């Protein structure tokens, strides 16, 4: 296995993880931003107020994007395991 192949697999792994994590992170970021704006407008300075809406939004995003995330990870793992004989030999 050459150093270029190691870097290629590492790059692919990071890209797959970034694409899988992006929907959940963006939903959490957007929900946190909306709740923060709502708190700023209403001048409610309660730190725990943003926890429940963000949790529900992330759970909803996981319910919607979960099957896609799982299939993406399984496809990539199958590709890596399938390429092991060519990488080793």
mmCIF file with all atom_site columns, C-alpha atoms in Angstrom:
data_model
loop_
_atom_site.group_PDB
_atom_site.id
_atom_site.type_symbol
_atom_site.label_atom_id
_atom_site.label_alt_id
_atom_site.label_comp_id
_atom_site.label_asym_id
_atom_site.label_entity_id
_atom_site.label_seq_id
_atom_site.pdbx_PDB_ins_code
_atom_site.Cartn_x
_atom_site.Cartn_y
_atom_site.Cartn_z
_atom_site.occupancy
_atom_site.B_iso_or_equiv
_atom_site.pdbx_formal_charge
_atom_site.auth_seq_id
_atom_site.auth_comp_id
_atom_site.auth_asym_id
_atom_site.auth_atom_id
_atom_site.pdbx_PDB_model_num
ATOM 1  C CA . UNK A 1 1  ? 0.000   0.000  0.000  1.00 0.00 ? 1  UNK A CA 1
ATOM 2  C CA . UNK A 1 2  ? 1.526   3.251  -1.097 1.00 0.00 ? 2  UNK A CA 1
ATOM 3  C CA . UNK A 1 3  ? 1.317   6.525  0.821  1.00 0.00 ? 3  UNK A CA 1
ATOM 4  C CA . UNK A 1 4  ? -0.841  7.945  -1.965 1.00 0.00 ? 4  UNK A CA 1
ATOM 5  C CA . UNK A 1 5  ? -3.414  5.208  -1.450 1.00 0.00 ? 5  UNK A CA 1
ATOM 6  C CA . UNK A 1 6  ? -3.486  5.876  2.289  1.00 0.00 ? 6  UNK A CA 1
ATOM 7  C CA . UNK A 1 7  ? -4.062  9.568  1.649  1.00 0.00 ? 7  UNK A CA 1
ATOM 8  C CA . UNK A 1 8  ? -6.766  8.761  -0.912 1.00 0.00 ? 8  UNK A CA 1
ATOM 9  C CA . UNK A 1 9  ? -8.634  6.516  1.523  1.00 0.00 ? 9  UNK A CA 1
ATOM 10 C CA . UNK A 1 10 ? -8.263  9.091  4.279  1.00 0.00 ? 10 UNK A CA 1
ATOM 11 C CA . UNK A 1 11 ? -9.583  11.834 2.016  1.00 0.00 ? 11 UNK A CA 1
ATOM 12 C CA . UNK A 1 12 ? -12.528 9.689  0.935  1.00 0.00 ? 12 UNK A CA 1
ATOM 13 C CA . UNK A 1 13 ? -13.321 8.836  4.555  1.00 0.00 ? 13 UNK A CA 1
ATOM 14 C CA . UNK A 1 14 ? -13.343 12.503 5.539  1.00 0.00 ? 14 UNK A CA 1
ATOM 15 C CA . UNK A 1 15 ? -15.555 13.442 2.598  1.00 0.00 ? 15 UNK A CA 1
ATOM 16 C CA . UNK A 1 16 ? -18.029 10.663 3.392  1.00 0.00 ? 16 UNK A CA 1
ATOM 17 C CA . UNK A 1 17 ? -18.163 11.642 7.058  1.00 0.00 ? 17 UNK A CA 1
ATOM 18 C CA . UNK A 1 18 ? -18.582 15.307 6.164  1.00 0.00 ? 18 UNK A CA 1
ATOM 19 C CA . UNK A 1 19 ? -21.457 14.553 3.812  1.00 0.00 ? 19 UNK A CA 1
ATOM 20 C CA . UNK A 1 20 ? -23.108 12.247 6.364  1.00 0.00 ? 20 UNK A CA 1
ATOM 21 C CA . UNK A 1 21 ? -22.775 14.680 9.284  1.00 0.00 ? 21 UNK A CA 1
ATOM 22 C CA . UNK A 1 22 ? -23.692 17.832 7.357  1.00 0.00 ? 22 UNK A CA 1
ATOM 23 C CA . UNK A 1 23 ? -27.526 17.516 7.469  1.00 0.00 ? 23 UNK A CA 1
ATOM 24 C CA . UNK A 1 24 ? -27.624 17.026 11.237 1.00 0.00 ? 24 UNK A CA 1
ATOM 25 C CA . UNK A 1 25 ? -25.121 19.787 11.923 1.00 0.00 ? 25 UNK A CA 1
ATOM 26 C CA . UNK A 1 26 ? -26.921 22.230 9.637  1.00 0.00 ? 26 UNK A CA 1
ATOM 27 C CA . UNK A 1 27 ? -30.273 21.504 11.293 1.00 0.00 ? 27 UNK A CA 1
ATOM 28 C CA . UNK A 1 28 ? -28.758 22.039 14.743 1.00 0.00 ? 28 UNK A CA 1
ATOM 29 C CA . UNK A 1 29 ? -27.068 25.237 13.574 1.00 0.00 ? 29 UNK A CA 1
ATOM 30 C CA . UNK A 1 30 ? -30.232 26.613 11.991 1.00 0.00 ? 30 UNK A CA 1
ATOM 31 C CA . UNK A 1 31 ? -32.398 25.754 14.980 1.00 0.00 ? 31 UNK A CA 1
ATOM 32 C CA . UNK A 1 32 ? -29.905 27.310 17.379 1.00 0.00 ? 32 UNK A CA 1
ATOM 33 C CA . UNK A 1 33 ? -29.783 30.458 15.266 1.00 0.00 ? 33 UNK A CA 1
ATOM 34 C CA . UNK A 1 34 ? -33.572 30.781 15.155 1.00 0.00 ? 34 UNK A CA 1
ATOM 35 C CA . UNK A 1 35 ? -33.916 30.215 18.897 1.00 0.00 ? 35 UNK A CA 1
ATOM 36 C CA . UNK A 1 36 ? -31.118 32.703 19.615 1.00 0.00 ? 36 UNK A CA 1
ATOM 37 C CA . UNK A 1 37 ? -32.812 35.333 17.460 1.00 0.00 ? 37 UNK A CA 1
ATOM 38 C CA . UNK A 1 38 ? -36.103 34.661 19.210 1.00 0.00 ? 38 UNK A CA 1
ATOM 39 C CA . UNK A 1 39 ? -34.413 35.058 22.584 1.00 0.00 ? 39 UNK A CA 1
ATOM 40 C CA . UNK A 1 40 ? -32.758 38.279 21.483 1.00 0.00 ? 40 UNK A CA 1
ATOM 41 C CA . UNK A 1 41 ? -36.020 39.747 20.218 1.00 0.00 ? 41 UNK A CA 1
ATOM 42 C CA . UNK A 1 42 ? -38.028 38.788 23.289 1.00 0.00 ? 42 UNK A CA 1
ATOM 43 C CA . UNK A 1 43 ? -35.129 39.411 25.709 1.00 0.00 ? 43 UNK A CA 1
ATOM 44 C CA . UNK A 1 44 ? -35.596 36.024 27.325 1.00 0.00 ? 44 UNK A CA 1
ATOM 45 C CA . UNK A 1 45 ? -32.140 35.075 28.588 1.00 0.00 ? 45 UNK A CA 1
ATOM 46 C CA . UNK A 1 46 ? -32.716 31.460 29.500 1.00 0.00 ? 46 UNK A CA 1
ATOM 47 C CA . UNK A 1 47 ? -29.893 29.117 28.480 1.00 0.00 ? 47 UNK A CA 1
ATOM 48 C CA . UNK A 1 48 ? -31.979 25.952 28.712 1.00 0.00 ? 48 UNK A CA 1
ATOM 49 C CA . UNK A 1 49 ? -34.710 27.270 26.403 1.00 0.00 ? 49 UNK A CA 1
ATOM 50 C CA . UNK A 1 50 ? -32.833 26.317 23.247 1.00 0.00 ? 50 UNK A CA 1
ATOM 51 C CA . UNK A 1 51 ? -32.094 22.742 24.321 1.00 0.00 ? 51 UNK A CA 1
ATOM 52 C CA . UNK A 1 52 ? -35.476 21.089 23.712 1.00 0.00 ? 52 UNK A CA 1
ATOM 53 C CA . UNK A 1 53 ? -36.232 22.629 20.284 1.00 0.00 ? 53 UNK A CA 1
ATOM 54 C CA . UNK A 1 54 ? -32.723 21.813 19.100 1.00 0.00 ? 54 UNK A CA 1
ATOM 55 C CA . UNK A 1 55 ? -33.030 18.245 20.390 1.00 0.00 ? 55 UNK A CA 1
ATOM 56 C CA . UNK A 1 56 ? -36.382 17.762 18.655 1.00 0.00 ? 56 UNK A CA 1
ATOM 57 C CA . UNK A 1 57 ? -35.075 19.249 15.410 1.00 0.00 ? 57 UNK A CA 1
ATOM 58 C CA . UNK A 1 58 ? -32.019 16.981 15.430 1.00 0.00 ? 58 UNK A CA 1
ATOM 59 C CA . UNK A 1 59 ? -34.161 13.921 16.174 1.00 0.00 ? 59 UNK A CA 1
ATOM 60 C CA . UNK A 1 60 ? -36.460 14.867 13.288 1.00 0.00 ? 60 UNK A CA 1
ATOM 61 C CA . UNK A 1 61 ? -33.507 15.317 10.966 1.00 0.00 ? 61 UNK A CA 1
ATOM 62 C CA . UNK A 1 62 ? -32.143 11.934 12.062 1.00 0.00 ? 62 UNK A CA 1
ATOM 63 C CA . UNK A 1 63 ? -35.514 10.342 11.354 1.00 0.00 ? 63 UNK A CA 1
ATOM 64 C CA . UNK A 1 64 ? -35.601 11.864 7.870  1.00 0.00 ? 64 UNK A CA 1
ATOM 65 C CA . UNK A 1 65 ? -31.942 11.556 6.876  1.00 0.00 ? 65 UNK A CA 1
ATOM 66 C CA . UNK A 1 66 ? -31.054 8.452  8.884  1.00 0.00 ? 66 UNK A CA 1
ATOM 67 C CA . UNK A 1 67 ? -31.712 5.876  6.152  1.00 0.00 ? 67 UNK A CA 1
ATOM 68 C CA . UNK A 1 68 ? -29.701 7.894  3.632  1.00 0.00 ? 68 UNK A CA 1
ATOM 69 C CA . UNK A 1 69 ? -26.859 8.325  6.122  1.00 0.00 ? 69 UNK A CA 1
ATOM 70 C CA . UNK A 1 70 ? -26.787 4.604  6.881  1.00 0.00 ? 70 UNK A CA 1
ATOM 71 C CA . UNK A 1 71 ? -26.863 3.559  3.230  1.00 0.00 ? 71 UNK A CA 1
ATOM 72 C CA . UNK A 1 72 ? -24.064 6.020  2.395  1.00 0.00 ? 72 UNK A CA 1
ATOM 73 C CA . UNK A 1 73 ? -21.860 4.631  5.165  1.00 0.00 ? 73 UNK A CA 1
ATOM 74 C CA . UNK A 1 74 ? -22.637 1.014  4.267  1.00 0.00 ? 74 UNK A CA 1
ATOM 75 C CA . UNK A 1 75 ? -21.865 1.636  0.583  1.00 0.00 ? 75 UNK A CA 1
ATOM 76 C CA . UNK A 1 76 ? -18.519 3.225  1.432  1.00 0.00 ? 76 UNK A CA 1
ATOM 77 C CA . UNK A 1 77 ? -17.582 0.433  3.833  1.00 0.00 ? 77 UNK A CA 1
ATOM 78 C CA . UNK A 1 78 ? -18.502 -2.167 1.189  1.00 0.00 ? 78 UNK A CA 1
ATOM 79 C CA . UNK A 1 79 ? -16.302 -0.333 -1.300 1.00 0.00 ? 79 UNK A CA 1
ATOM 80 C CA . UNK A 1 80 ? -13.363 -0.267 1.113  1.00 0.00 ? 80 UNK A CA 1
ATOM 81 C CA . UNK A 1 81 ? -13.729 -3.918 2.111  1.00 0.00 ? 81 UNK A CA 1
ATOM 82 C CA . UNK A 1 82 ? -14.176 -4.935 -1.519 1.00 0.00 ? 82 UNK A CA 1
ATOM 83 C CA . UNK A 1 83 ? -10.960 -3.182 -2.493 1.00 0.00 ? 83 UNK A CA 1
ATOM 84 C CA . UNK A 1 84 ? -8.878  -4.863 0.237  1.00 0.00 ? 84 UNK A CA 1
ATOM 85 C CA . UNK A 1 85 ? -7.591  -7.709 -1.975 1.00 0.00 ? 85 UNK A CA 1
ATOM 86 C CA . UNK A 1 86 ? -6.289  -5.264 -4.582 1.00 0.00 ? 86 UNK A CA 1
ATOM 87 C CA . UNK A 1 87 ? -4.770  -3.019 -1.936 1.00 0.00 ? 87 UNK A CA 1
ATOM 88 C CA . UNK A 1 88 ? -3.030  -5.841 -0.089 1.00 0.00 ? 88 UNK A CA 1
ATOM 89 C CA . UNK A 1 89 ? -1.940  -7.872 -3.098 1.00 0.00 ? 89 UNK A CA 1
#
